PDB file of C-alpha atoms in Angstrom:
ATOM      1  CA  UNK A   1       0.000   0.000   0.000  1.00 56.00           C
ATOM      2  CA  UNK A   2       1.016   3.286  -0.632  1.00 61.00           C
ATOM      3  CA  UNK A   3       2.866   5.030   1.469  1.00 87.00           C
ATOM      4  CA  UNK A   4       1.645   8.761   2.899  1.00 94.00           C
ATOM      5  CA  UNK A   5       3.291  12.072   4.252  1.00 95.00           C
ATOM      6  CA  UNK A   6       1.505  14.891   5.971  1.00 97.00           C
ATOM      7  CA  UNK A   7       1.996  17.400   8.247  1.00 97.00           C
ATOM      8  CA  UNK A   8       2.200  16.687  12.167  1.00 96.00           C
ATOM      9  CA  UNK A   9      -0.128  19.438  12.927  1.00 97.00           C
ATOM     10  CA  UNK A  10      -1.690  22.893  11.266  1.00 97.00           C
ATOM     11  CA  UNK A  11      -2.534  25.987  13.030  1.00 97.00           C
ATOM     12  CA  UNK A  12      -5.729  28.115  11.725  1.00 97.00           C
ATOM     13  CA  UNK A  13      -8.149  30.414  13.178  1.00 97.00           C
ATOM     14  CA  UNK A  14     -12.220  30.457  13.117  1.00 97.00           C
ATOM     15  CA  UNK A  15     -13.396  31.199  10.229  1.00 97.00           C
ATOM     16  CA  UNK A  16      -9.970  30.805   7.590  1.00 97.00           C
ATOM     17  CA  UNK A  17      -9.961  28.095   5.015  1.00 97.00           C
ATOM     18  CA  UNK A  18      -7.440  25.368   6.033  1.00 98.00           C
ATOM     19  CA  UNK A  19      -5.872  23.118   3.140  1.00 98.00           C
ATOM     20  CA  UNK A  20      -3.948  20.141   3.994  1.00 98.00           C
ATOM     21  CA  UNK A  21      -1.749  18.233   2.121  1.00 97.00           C
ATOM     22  CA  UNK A  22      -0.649  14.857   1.575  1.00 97.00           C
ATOM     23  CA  UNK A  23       2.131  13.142  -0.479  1.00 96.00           C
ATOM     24  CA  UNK A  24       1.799   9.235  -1.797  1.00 95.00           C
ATOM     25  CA  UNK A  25       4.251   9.438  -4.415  1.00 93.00           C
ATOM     26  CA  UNK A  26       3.579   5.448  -4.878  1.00 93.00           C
ATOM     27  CA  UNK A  27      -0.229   5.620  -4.975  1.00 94.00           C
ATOM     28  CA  UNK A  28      -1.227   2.737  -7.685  1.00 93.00           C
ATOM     29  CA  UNK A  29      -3.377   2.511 -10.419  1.00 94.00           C
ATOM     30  CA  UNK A  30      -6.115   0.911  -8.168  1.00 92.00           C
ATOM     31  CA  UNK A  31      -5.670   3.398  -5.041  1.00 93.00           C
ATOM     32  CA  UNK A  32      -7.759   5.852  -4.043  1.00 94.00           C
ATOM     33  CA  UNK A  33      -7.347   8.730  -1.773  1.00 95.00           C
ATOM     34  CA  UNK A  34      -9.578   8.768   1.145  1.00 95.00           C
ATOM     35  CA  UNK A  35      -9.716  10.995   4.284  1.00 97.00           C
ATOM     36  CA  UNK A  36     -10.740  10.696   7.853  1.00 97.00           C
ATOM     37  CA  UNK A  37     -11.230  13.033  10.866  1.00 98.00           C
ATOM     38  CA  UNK A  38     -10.793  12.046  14.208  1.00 97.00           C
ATOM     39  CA  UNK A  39     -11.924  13.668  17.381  1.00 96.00           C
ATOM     40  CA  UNK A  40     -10.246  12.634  21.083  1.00 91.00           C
ATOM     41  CA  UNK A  41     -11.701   9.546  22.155  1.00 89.00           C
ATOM     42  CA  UNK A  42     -13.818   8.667  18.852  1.00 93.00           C
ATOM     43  CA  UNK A  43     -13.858   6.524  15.859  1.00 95.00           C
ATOM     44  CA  UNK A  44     -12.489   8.163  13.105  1.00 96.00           C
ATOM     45  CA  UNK A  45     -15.057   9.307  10.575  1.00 96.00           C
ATOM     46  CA  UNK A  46     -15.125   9.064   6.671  1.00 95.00           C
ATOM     47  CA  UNK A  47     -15.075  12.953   5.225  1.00 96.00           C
ATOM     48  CA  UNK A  48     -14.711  12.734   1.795  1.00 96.00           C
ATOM     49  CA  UNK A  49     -12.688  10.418  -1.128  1.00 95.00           C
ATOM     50  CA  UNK A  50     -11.549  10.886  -4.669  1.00 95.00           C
ATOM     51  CA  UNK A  51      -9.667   9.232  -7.208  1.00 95.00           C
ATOM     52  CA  UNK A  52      -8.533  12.230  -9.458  1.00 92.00           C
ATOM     53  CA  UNK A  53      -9.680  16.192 -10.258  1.00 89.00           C
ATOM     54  CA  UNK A  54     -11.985  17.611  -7.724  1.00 95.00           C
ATOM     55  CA  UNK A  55     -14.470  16.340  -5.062  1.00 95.00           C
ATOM     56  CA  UNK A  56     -17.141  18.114  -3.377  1.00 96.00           C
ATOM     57  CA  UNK A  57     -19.629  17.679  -0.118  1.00 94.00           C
ATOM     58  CA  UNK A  58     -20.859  19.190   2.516  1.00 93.00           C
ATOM     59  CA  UNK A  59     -17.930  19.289   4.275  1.00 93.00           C
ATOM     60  CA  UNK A  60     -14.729  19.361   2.310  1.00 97.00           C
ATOM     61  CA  UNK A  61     -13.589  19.419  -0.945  1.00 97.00           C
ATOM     62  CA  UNK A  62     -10.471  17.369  -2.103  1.00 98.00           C
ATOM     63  CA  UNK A  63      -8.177  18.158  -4.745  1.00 97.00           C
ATOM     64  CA  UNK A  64      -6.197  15.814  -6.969  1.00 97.00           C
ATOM     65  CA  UNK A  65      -3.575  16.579  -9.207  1.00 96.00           C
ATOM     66  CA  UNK A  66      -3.033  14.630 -12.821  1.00 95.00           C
ATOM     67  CA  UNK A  67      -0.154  12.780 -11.405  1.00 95.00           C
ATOM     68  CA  UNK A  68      -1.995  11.659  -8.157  1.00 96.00           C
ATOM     69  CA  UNK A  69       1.110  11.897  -6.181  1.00 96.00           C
ATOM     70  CA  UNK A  70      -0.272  14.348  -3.737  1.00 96.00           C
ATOM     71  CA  UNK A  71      -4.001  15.609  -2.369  1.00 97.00           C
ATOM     72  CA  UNK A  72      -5.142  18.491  -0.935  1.00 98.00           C
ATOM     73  CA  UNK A  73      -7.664  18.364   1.665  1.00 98.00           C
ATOM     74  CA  UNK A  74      -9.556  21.911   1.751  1.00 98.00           C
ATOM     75  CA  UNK A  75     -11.818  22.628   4.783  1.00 97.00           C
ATOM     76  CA  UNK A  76     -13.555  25.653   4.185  1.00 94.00           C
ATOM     77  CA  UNK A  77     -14.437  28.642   7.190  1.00 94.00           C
ATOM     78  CA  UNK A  78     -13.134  26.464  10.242  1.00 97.00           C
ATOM     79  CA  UNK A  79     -14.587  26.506  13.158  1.00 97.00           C
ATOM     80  CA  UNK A  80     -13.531  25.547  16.687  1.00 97.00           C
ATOM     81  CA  UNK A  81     -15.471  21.963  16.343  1.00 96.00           C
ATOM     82  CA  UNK A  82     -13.221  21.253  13.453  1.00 97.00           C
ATOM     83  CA  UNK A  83     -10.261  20.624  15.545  1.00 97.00           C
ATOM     84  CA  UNK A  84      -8.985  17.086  15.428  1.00 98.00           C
ATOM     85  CA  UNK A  85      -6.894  14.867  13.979  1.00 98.00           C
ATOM     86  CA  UNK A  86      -7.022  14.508  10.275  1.00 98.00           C
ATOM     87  CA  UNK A  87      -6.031  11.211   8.491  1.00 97.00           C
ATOM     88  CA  UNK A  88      -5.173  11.258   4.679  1.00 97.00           C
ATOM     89  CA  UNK A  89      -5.135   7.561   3.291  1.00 95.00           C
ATOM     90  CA  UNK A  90      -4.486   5.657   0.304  1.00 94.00           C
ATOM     91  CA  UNK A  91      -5.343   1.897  -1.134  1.00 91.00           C
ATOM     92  CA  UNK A  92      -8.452   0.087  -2.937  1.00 89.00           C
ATOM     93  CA  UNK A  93     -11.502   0.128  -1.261  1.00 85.00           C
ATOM     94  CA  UNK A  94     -13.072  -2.307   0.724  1.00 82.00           C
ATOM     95  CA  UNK A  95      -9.765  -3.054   2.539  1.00 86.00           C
ATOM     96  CA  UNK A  96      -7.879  -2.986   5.538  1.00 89.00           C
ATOM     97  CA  UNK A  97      -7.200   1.247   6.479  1.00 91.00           C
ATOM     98  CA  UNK A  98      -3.386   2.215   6.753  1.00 91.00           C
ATOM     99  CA  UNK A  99      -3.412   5.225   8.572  1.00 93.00           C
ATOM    100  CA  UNK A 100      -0.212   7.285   9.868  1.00 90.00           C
ATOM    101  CA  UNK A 101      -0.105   9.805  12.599  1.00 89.00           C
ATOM    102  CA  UNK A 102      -2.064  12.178  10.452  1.00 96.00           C
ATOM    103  CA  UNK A 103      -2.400  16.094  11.188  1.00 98.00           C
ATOM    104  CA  UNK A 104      -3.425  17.388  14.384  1.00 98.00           C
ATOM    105  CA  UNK A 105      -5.607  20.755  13.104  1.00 98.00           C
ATOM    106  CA  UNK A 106      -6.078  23.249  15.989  1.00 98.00           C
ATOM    107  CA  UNK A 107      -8.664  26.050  15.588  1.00 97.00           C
ATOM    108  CA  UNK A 108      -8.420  29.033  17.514  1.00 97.00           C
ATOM    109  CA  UNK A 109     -11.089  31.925  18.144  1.00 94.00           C
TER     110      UNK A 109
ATOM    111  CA  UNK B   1     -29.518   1.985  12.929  1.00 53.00           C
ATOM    112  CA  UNK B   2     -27.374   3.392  15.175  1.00 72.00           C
ATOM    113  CA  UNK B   3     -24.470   2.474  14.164  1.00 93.00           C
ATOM    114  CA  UNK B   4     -21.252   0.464  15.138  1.00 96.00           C
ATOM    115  CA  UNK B   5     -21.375  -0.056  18.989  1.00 96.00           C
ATOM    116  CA  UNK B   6     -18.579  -1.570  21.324  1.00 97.00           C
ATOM    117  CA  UNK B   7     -18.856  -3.063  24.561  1.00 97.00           C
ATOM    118  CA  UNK B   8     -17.276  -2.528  27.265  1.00 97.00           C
ATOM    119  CA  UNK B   9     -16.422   1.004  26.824  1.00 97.00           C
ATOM    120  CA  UNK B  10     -13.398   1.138  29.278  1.00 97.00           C
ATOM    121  CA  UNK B  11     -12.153  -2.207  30.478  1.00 98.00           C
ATOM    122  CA  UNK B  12      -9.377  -2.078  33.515  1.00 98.00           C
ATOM    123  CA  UNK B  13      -7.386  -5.175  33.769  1.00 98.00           C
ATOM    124  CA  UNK B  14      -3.890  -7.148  35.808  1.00 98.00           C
ATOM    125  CA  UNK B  15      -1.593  -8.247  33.605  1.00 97.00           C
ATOM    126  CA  UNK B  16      -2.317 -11.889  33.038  1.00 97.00           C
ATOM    127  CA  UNK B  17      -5.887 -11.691  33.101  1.00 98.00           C
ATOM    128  CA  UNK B  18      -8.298 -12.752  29.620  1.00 98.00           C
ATOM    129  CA  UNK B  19      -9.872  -9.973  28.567  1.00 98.00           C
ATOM    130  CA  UNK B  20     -13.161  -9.979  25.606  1.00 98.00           C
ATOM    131  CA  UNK B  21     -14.810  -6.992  23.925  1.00 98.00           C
ATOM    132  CA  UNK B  22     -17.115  -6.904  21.109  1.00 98.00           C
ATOM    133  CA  UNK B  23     -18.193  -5.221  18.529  1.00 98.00           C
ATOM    134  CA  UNK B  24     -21.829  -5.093  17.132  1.00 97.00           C
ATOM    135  CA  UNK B  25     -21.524  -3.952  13.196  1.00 96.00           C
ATOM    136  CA  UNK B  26     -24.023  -2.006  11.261  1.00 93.00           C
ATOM    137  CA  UNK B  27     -26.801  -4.159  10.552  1.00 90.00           C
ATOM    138  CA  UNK B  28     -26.418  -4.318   6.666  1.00 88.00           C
ATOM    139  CA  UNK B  29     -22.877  -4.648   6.284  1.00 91.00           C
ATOM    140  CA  UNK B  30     -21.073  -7.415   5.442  1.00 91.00           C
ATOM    141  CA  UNK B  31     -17.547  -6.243   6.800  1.00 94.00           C
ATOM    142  CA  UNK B  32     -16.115  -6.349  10.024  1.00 96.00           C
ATOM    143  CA  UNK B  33     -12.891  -4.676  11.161  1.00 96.00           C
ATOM    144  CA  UNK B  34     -10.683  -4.578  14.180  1.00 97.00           C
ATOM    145  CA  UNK B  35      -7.917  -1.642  14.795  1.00 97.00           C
ATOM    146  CA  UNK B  36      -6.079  -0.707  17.697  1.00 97.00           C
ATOM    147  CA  UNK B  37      -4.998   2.833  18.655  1.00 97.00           C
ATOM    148  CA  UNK B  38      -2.435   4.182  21.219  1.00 96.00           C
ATOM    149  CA  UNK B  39      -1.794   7.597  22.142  1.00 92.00           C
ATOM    150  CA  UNK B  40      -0.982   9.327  19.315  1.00 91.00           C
ATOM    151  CA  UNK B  41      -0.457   7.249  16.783  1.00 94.00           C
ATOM    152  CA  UNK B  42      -3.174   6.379  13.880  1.00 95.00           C
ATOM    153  CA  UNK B  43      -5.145   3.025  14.252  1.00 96.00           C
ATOM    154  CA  UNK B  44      -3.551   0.182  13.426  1.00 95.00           C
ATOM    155  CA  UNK B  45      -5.227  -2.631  12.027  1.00 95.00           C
ATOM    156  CA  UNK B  46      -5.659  -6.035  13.768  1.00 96.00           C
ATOM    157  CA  UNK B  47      -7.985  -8.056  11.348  1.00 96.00           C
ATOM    158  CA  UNK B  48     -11.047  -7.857   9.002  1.00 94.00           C
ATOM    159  CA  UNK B  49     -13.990 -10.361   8.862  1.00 95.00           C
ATOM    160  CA  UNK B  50     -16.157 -11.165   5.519  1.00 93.00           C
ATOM    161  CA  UNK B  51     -19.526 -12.225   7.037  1.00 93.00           C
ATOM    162  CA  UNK B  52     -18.234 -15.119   9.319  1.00 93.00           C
ATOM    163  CA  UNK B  53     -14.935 -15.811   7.660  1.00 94.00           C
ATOM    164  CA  UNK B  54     -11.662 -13.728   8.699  1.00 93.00           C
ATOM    165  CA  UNK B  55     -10.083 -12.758   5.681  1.00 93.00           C
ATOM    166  CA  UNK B  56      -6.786 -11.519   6.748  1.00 91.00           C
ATOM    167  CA  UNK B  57      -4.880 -10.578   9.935  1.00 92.00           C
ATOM    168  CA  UNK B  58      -1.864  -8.192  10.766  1.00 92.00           C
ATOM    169  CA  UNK B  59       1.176  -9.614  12.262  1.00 88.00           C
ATOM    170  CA  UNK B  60       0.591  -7.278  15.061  1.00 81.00           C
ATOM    171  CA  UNK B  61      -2.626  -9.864  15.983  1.00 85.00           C
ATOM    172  CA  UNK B  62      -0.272 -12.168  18.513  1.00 89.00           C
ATOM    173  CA  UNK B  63      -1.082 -15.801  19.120  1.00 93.00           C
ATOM    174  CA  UNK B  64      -2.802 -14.071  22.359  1.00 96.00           C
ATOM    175  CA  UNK B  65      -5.119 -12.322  20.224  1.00 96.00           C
ATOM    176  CA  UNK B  66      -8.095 -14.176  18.550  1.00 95.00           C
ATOM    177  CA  UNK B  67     -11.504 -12.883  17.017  1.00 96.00           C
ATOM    178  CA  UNK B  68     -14.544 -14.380  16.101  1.00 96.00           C
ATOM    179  CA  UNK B  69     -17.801 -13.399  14.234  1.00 96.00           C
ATOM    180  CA  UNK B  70     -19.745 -16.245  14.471  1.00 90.00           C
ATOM    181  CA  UNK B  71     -22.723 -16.072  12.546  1.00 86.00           C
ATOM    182  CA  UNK B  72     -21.367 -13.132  10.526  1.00 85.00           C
ATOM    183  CA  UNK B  73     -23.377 -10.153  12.874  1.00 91.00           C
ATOM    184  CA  UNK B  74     -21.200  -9.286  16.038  1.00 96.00           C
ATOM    185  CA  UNK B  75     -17.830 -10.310  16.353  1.00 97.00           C
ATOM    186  CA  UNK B  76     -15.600 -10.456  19.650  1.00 98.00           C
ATOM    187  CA  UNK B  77     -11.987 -10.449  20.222  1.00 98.00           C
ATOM    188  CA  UNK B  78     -10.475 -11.740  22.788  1.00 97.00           C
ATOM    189  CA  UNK B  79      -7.157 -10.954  24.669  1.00 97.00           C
ATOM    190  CA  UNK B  80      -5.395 -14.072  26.989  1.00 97.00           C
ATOM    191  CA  UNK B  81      -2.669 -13.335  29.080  1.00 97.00           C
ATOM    192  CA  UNK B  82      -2.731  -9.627  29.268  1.00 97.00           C
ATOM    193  CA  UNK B  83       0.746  -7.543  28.862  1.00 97.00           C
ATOM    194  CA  UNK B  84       1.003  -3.932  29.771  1.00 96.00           C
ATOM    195  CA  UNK B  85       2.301  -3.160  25.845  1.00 95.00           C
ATOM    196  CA  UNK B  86      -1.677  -4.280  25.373  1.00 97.00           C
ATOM    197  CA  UNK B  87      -2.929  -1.387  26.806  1.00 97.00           C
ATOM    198  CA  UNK B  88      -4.451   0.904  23.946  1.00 97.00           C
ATOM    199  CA  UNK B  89      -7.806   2.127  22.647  1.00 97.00           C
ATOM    200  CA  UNK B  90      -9.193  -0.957  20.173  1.00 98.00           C
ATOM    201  CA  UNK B  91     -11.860   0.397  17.680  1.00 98.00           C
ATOM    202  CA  UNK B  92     -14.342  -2.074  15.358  1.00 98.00           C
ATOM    203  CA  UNK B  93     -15.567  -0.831  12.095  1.00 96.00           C
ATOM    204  CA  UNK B  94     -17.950  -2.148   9.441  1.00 95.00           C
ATOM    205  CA  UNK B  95     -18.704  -1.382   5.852  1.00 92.00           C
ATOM    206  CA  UNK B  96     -20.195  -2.880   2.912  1.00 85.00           C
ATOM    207  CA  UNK B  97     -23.221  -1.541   2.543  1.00 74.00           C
ATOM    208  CA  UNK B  98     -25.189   0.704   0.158  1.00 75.00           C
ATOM    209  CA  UNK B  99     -22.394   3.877   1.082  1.00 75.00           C
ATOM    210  CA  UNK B 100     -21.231   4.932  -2.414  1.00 74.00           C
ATOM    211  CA  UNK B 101     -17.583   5.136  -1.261  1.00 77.00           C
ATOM    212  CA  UNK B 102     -17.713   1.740   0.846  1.00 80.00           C
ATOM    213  CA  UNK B 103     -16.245   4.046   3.507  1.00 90.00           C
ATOM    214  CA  UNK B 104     -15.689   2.600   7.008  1.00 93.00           C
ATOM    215  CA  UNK B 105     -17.639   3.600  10.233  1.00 94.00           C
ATOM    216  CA  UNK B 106     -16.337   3.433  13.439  1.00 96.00           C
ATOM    217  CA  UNK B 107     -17.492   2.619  16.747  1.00 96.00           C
ATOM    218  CA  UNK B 108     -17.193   4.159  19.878  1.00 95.00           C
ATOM    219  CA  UNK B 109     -13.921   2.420  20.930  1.00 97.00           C
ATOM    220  CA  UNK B 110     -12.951   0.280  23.623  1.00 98.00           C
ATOM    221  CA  UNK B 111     -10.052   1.552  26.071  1.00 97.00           C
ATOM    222  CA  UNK B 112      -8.453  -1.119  27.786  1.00 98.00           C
ATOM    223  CA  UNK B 113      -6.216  -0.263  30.391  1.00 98.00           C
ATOM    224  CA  UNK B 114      -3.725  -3.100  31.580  1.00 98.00           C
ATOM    225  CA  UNK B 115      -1.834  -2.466  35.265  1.00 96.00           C
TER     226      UNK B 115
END
């Protein structure tokens, strides 16, 4: 499985947009890119997955280049309940998750 | 549905002791998973059912370590001989159903404390 890199933790006030990113230089043909968010003691929980261009919900939009060797999470006007731990992952679905240490977003007021 | 529940929530055990948790899945899904988190790292995963069958399992899952889902609903996993290194938070997730991304969902957790 693809490996991933992200950063240990982000910084953002209520309000700003927040993009995070996330390498997989290995990502294969039958990988897709899937993130999770994680609050202290909780499950993590699906937020959004793509396999290339641009995805859109409710609650984030995710950004994939041509090359698929990177992703960019966007989370648009954070709030203080968006601080958590966000996981970026990579592999077919149905499978076992590989997660890393993923990013530890704090939102200040 | 409520979604993926875990029982016991905390569980406080001496080293040596068997301990058993267990997961009840969402009720339409076909997939069973069990991770286990310790501070600050991701989850790792343990194993993964297919209805009752268990598919695959990590080499972190220890001869002490053994899971069951017998008739493919709830599934339990049990802990002999408790060590201290077992301590951790151990999370059960289930997909497979009608979700268009066959994303995972999580339960609750159960932290299991070993003195």
């Amino acid at each position: 499985l693809a490996k991933t890199t992200q950063p240990i933790s982000m910084d953002s006030y209520e309000g700003q947009e927040v993009n995070i990113t996330c390498s997989h230089n290995n990502i294969a043909t039958n990988d897709y890119i899937t993130w999770y968010q994680q609050f202290p003691s909780q499950g993590p929980r699906f937020i959004i997955q793509g396999y290339k261009t641009k995805v859109t919900n409710e609650v984030a939009s995710l950004f994939i280049p041509a090359d698929r060797k990177s992703s960019t999470l966007s989370l648009p006007r954070v709030s203080l309940s968006d601080t958590a731990v966000y996981y970026c992952l990579v592999g077919p679905t149905g499978t076992a998750l590989i997660f890393g240490k993923g990013t530890t977003l704090s939102v200040s007021s | 549905d409520t979604g993926v529940s875990q029982d016991p929530r905390h569980k406080i055990t001496k080293r040596g002791q068997n301990v058993t948790f267990r997961c009840d899945p969402i009720s339409e899904h076909n997939r069973l998973y069990w991770y286990r988190q310790t501070l600050g790292q991701g989850p790792e995963f343990l194993t993964y059912f297919q209805n009752e069958a268990q598919l695959e399992k990590s080499r972190l899952l220890s001869d002490r370590f053994s899971a069951e889902r017998p008739k493919g609903s709830f599934s339990t996993l049990e802990i002999q001989r408790t060590e201290q290194g077992d301590s951790a938070m151990y999370l059960c997730a289930s997909s497979g159903g009608r979700e268009l991304y066959n994303e995972q969902f999580f339960g609750p957790g159960t932290r299991l404390t070993v003195l």
